PDB file of C-alpha atoms in Angstrom:
ATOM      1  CA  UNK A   1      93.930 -10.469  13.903  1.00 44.00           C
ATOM      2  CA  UNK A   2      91.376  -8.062  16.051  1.00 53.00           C
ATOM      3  CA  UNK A   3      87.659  -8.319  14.744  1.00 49.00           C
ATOM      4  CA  UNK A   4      88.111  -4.113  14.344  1.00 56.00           C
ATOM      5  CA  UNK A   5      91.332  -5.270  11.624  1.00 63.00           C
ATOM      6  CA  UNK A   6      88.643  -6.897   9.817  1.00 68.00           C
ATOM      7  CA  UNK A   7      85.602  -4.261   9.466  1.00 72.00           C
ATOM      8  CA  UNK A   8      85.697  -1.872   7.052  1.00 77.00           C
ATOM      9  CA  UNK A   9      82.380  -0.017   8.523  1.00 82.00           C
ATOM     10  CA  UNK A  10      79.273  -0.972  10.580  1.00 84.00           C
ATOM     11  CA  UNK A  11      75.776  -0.100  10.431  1.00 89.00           C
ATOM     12  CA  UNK A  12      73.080  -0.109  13.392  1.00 88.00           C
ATOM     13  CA  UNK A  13      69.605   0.053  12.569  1.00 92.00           C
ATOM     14  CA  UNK A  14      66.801   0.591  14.956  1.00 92.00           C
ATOM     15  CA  UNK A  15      69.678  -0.786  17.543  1.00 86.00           C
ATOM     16  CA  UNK A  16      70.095   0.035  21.224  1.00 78.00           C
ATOM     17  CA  UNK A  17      73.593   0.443  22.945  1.00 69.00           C
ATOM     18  CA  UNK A  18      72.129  -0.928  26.196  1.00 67.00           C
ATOM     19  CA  UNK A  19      71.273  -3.896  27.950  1.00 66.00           C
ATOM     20  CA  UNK A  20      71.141  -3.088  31.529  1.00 76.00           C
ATOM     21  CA  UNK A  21      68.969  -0.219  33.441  1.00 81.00           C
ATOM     22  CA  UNK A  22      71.581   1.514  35.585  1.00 84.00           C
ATOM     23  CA  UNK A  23      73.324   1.950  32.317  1.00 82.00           C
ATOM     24  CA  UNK A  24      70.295   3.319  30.395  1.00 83.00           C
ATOM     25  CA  UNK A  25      69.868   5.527  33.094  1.00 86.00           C
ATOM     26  CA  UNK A  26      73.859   6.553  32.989  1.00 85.00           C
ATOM     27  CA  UNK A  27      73.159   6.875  29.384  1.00 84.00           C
ATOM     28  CA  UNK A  28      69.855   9.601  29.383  1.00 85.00           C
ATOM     29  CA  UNK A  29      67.818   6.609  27.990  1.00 90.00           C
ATOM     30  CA  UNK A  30      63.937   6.407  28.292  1.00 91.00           C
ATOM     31  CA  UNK A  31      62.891   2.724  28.870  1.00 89.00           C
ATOM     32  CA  UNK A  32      59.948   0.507  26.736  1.00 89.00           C
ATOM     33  CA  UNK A  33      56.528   1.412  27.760  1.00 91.00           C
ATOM     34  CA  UNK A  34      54.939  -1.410  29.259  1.00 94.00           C
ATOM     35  CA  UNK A  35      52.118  -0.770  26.847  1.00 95.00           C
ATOM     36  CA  UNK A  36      54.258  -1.738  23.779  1.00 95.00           C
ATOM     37  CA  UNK A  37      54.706  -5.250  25.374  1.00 93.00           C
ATOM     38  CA  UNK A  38      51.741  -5.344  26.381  1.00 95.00           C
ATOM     39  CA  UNK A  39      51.134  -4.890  22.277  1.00 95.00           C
ATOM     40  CA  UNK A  40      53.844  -7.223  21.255  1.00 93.00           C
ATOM     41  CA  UNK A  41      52.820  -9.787  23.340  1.00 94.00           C
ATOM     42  CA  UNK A  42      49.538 -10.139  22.190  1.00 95.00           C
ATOM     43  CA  UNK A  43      50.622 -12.111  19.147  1.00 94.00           C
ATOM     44  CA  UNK A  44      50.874 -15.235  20.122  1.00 93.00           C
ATOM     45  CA  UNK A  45      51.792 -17.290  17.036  1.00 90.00           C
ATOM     46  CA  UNK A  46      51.125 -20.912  16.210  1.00 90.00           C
ATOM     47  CA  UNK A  47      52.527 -22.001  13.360  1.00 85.00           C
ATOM     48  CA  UNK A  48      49.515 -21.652  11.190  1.00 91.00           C
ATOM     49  CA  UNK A  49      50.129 -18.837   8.936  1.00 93.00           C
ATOM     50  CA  UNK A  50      46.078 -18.015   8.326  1.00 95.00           C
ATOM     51  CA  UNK A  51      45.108 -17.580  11.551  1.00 96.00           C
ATOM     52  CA  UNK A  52      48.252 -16.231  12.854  1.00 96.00           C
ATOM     53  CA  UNK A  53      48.559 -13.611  10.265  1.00 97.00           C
ATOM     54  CA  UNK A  54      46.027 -11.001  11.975  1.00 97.00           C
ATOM     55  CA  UNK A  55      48.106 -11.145  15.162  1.00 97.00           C
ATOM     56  CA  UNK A  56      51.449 -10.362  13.178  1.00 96.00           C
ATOM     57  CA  UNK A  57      49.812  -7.144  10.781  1.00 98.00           C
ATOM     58  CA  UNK A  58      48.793  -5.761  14.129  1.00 97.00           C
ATOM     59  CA  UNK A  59      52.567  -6.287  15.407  1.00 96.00           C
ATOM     60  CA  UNK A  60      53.821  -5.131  12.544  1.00 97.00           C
ATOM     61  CA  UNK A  61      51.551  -2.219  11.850  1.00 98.00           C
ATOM     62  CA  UNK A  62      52.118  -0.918  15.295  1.00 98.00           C
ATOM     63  CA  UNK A  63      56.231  -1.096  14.875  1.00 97.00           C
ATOM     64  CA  UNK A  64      56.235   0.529  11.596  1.00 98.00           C
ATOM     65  CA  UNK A  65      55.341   3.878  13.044  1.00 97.00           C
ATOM     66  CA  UNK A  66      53.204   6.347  11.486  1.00 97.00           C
ATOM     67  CA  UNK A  67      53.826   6.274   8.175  1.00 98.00           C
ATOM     68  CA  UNK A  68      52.344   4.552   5.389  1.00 98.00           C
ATOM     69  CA  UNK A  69      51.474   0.845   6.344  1.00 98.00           C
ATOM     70  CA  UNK A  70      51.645  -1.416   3.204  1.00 98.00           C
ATOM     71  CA  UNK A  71      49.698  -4.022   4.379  1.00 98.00           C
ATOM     72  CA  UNK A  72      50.824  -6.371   1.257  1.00 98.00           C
ATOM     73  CA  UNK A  73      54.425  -6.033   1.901  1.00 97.00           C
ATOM     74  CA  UNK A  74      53.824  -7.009   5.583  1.00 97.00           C
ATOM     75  CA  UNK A  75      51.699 -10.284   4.281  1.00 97.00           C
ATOM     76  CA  UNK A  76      54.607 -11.451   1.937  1.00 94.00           C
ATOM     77  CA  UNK A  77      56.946 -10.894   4.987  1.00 92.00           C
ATOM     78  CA  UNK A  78      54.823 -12.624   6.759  1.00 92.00           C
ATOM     79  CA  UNK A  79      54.431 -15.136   4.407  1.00 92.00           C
ATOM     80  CA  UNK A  80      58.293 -15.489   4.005  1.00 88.00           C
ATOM     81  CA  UNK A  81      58.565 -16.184   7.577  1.00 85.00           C
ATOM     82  CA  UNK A  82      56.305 -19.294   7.050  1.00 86.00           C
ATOM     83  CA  UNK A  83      57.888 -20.431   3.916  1.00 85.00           C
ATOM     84  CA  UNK A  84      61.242 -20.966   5.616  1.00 75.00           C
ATOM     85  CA  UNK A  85      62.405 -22.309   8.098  1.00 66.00           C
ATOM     86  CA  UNK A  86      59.718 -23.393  10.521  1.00 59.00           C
ATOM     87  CA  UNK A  87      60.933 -21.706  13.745  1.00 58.00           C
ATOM     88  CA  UNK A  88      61.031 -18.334  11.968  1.00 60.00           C
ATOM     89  CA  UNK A  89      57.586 -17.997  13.408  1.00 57.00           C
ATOM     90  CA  UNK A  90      58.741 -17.917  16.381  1.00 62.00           C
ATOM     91  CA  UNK A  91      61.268 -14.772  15.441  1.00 64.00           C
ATOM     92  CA  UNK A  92      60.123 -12.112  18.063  1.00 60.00           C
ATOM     93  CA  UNK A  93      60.564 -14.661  21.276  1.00 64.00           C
ATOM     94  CA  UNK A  94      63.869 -15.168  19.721  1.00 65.00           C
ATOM     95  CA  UNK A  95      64.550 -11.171  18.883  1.00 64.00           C
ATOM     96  CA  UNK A  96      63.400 -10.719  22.691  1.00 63.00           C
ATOM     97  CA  UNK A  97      66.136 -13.262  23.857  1.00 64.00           C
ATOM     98  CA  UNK A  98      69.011 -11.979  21.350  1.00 64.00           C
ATOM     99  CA  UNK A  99      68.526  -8.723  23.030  1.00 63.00           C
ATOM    100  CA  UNK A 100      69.133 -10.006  26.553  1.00 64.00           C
ATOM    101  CA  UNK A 101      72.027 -11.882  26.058  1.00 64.00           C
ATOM    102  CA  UNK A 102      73.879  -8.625  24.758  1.00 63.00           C
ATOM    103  CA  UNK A 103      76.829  -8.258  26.944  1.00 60.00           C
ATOM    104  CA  UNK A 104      77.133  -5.032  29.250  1.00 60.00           C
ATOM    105  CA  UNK A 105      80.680  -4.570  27.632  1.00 59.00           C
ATOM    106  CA  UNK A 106      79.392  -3.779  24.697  1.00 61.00           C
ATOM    107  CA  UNK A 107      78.784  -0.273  25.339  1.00 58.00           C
ATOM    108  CA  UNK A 108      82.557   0.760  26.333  1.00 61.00           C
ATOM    109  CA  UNK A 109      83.263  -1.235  23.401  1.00 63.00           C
ATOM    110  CA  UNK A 110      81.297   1.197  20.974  1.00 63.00           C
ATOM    111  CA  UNK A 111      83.783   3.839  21.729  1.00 61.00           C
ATOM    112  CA  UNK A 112      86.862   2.525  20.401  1.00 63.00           C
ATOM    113  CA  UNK A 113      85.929   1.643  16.616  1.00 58.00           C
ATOM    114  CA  UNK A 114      87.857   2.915  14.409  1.00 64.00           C
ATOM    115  CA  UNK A 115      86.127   2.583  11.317  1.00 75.00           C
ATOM    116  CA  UNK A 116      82.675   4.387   9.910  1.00 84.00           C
ATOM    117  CA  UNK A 117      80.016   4.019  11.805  1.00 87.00           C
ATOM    118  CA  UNK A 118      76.337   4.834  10.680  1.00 93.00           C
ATOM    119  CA  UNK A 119      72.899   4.860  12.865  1.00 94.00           C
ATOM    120  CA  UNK A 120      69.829   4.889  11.350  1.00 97.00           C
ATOM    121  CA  UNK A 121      66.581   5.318  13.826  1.00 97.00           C
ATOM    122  CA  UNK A 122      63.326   5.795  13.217  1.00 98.00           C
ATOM    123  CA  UNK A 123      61.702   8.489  15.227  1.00 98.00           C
ATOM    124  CA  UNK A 124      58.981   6.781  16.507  1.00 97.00           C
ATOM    125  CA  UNK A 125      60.449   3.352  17.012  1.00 97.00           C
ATOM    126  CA  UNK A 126      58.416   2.009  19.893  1.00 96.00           C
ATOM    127  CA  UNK A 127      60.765  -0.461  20.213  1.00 93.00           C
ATOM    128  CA  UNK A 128      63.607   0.249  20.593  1.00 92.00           C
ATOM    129  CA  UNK A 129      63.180   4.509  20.939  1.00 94.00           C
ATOM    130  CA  UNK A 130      65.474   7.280  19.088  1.00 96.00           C
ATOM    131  CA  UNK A 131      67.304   8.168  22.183  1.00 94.00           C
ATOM    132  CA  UNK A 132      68.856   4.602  22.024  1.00 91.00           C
ATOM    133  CA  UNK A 133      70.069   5.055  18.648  1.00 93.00           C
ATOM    134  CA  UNK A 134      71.082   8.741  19.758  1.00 93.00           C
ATOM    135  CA  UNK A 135      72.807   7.552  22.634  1.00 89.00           C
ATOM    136  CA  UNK A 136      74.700   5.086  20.390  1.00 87.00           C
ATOM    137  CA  UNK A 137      75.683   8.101  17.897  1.00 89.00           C
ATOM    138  CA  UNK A 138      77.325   9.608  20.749  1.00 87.00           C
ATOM    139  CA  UNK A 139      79.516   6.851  22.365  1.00 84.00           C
ATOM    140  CA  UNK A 140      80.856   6.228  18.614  1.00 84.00           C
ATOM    141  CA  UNK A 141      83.458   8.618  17.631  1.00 81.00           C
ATOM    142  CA  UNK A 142      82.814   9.944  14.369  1.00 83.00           C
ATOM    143  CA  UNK A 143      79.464   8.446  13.929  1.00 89.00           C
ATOM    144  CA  UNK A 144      76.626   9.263  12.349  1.00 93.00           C
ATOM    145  CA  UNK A 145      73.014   9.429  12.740  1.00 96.00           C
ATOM    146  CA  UNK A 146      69.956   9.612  10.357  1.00 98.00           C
ATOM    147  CA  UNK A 147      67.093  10.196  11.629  1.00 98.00           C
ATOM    148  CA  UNK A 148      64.007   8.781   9.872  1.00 98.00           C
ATOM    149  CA  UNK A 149      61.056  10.508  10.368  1.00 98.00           C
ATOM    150  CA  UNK A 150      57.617   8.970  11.283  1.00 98.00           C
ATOM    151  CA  UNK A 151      59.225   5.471  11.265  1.00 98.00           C
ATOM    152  CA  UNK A 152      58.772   2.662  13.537  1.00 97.00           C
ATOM    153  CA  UNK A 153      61.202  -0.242  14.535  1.00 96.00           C
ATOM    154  CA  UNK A 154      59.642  -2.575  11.111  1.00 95.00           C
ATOM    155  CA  UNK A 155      59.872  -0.949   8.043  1.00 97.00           C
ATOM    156  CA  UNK A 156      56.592  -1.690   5.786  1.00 97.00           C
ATOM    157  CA  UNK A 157      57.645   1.460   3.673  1.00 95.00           C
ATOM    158  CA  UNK A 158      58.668   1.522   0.050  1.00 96.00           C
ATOM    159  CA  UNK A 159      60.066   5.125   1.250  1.00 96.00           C
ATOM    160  CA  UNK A 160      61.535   3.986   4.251  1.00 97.00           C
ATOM    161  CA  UNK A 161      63.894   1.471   2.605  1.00 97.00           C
ATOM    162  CA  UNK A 162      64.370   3.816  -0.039  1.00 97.00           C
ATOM    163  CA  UNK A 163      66.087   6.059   2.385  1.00 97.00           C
ATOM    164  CA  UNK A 164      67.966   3.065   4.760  1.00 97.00           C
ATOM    165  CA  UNK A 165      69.272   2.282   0.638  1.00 96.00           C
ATOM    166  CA  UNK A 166      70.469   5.909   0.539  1.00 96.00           C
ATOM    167  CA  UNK A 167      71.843   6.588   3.561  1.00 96.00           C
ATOM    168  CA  UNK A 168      73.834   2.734   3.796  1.00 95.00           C
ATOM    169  CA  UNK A 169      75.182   3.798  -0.059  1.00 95.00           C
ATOM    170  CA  UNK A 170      76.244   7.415   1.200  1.00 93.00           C
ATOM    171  CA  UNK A 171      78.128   5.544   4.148  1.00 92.00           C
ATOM    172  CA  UNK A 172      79.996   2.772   2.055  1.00 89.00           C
ATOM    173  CA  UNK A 173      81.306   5.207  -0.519  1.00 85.00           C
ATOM    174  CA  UNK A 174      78.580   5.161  -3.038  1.00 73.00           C
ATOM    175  CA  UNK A 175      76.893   7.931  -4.540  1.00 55.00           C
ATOM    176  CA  UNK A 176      73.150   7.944  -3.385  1.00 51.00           C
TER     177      UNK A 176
END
């Protein structure tokens, strides 16, 4: 059985469709401002949820874009990641890695599906920017994007997961 025989739709969120330069380039792509690792990498967790917590709300705050920030929802998060499994902590080293060992196939592969496919993309995903999830819109056949406006790669944003709710209920046959 192929893995497409199998899916009955996918999702990406906040998602590239790239792993290599020359492909970005190929692509239209922009590239991560140095700055934003420059950001990222000044969190440099412990293990020690107190004093590590400052270093996450400023990672977090700065990927959720410009909308609302709820600071409390990014301290349970936080908190969460603590709670569980020790090496969660250590989630954006791993996030980092994950997206380097993404083959380069994967891109031709994105334009055979033949199921639904939905991007969502925040607009000012510093991240991971909207022309990678536009760029993955249009190597999908039949795709489709939503845009959200003023967010950021995180999502500490009632509103923000109200629409990712909406939109992934409009794409799996729901009413929203």
């Amino acid at each position: 059985c192929r893995l497409g025989e199998k899916i009955a739709s996918a999702t990406s969120i906040s998602a590239g469709s790239t792993v290599t330069p020359e492909l970005a380039n190929e692509l239209g792509m922009s590239a991560v401002p140095e700055s934003t690792w420059e950001i990222l990498m000044r969190n440099q967790p412990q293990g020690v949820f107190e004093s590590d917590l400052p270093g996450w709300l400023e990672s977090w705050r700065f990927l959720n874009g410009t909308r609302p920030f709820d600071e409390n929802a990014a301290r349970r998060y936080t908190r969460a990641l603590y709670n569980g499994d020790p090496r969660n902590a250590q989630m954006a080293t791993n996030h980092i890695h994950a997206m380097s060992t993404v083959p380069e196939s994967l891109v031709s592969a994105l334009g055979t599906p033949a199921r639904p496919f939905l991007v969502i993309h925040g607009t000012e995903d510093p991240l991971v920017p909207l022309d990678h999830g536009e760029a993955t819109a249009r190597l999908v056949r039949g795709s489709k994007l939503v845009r959200l406006p003023g967010a950021g790669h995180m999502f500490f944003n009632e509103e923000s997961w109200q629409e990712i709710g909406r939109a992934l209920i409009a794409h799996t046959g729901g009413s929203a």
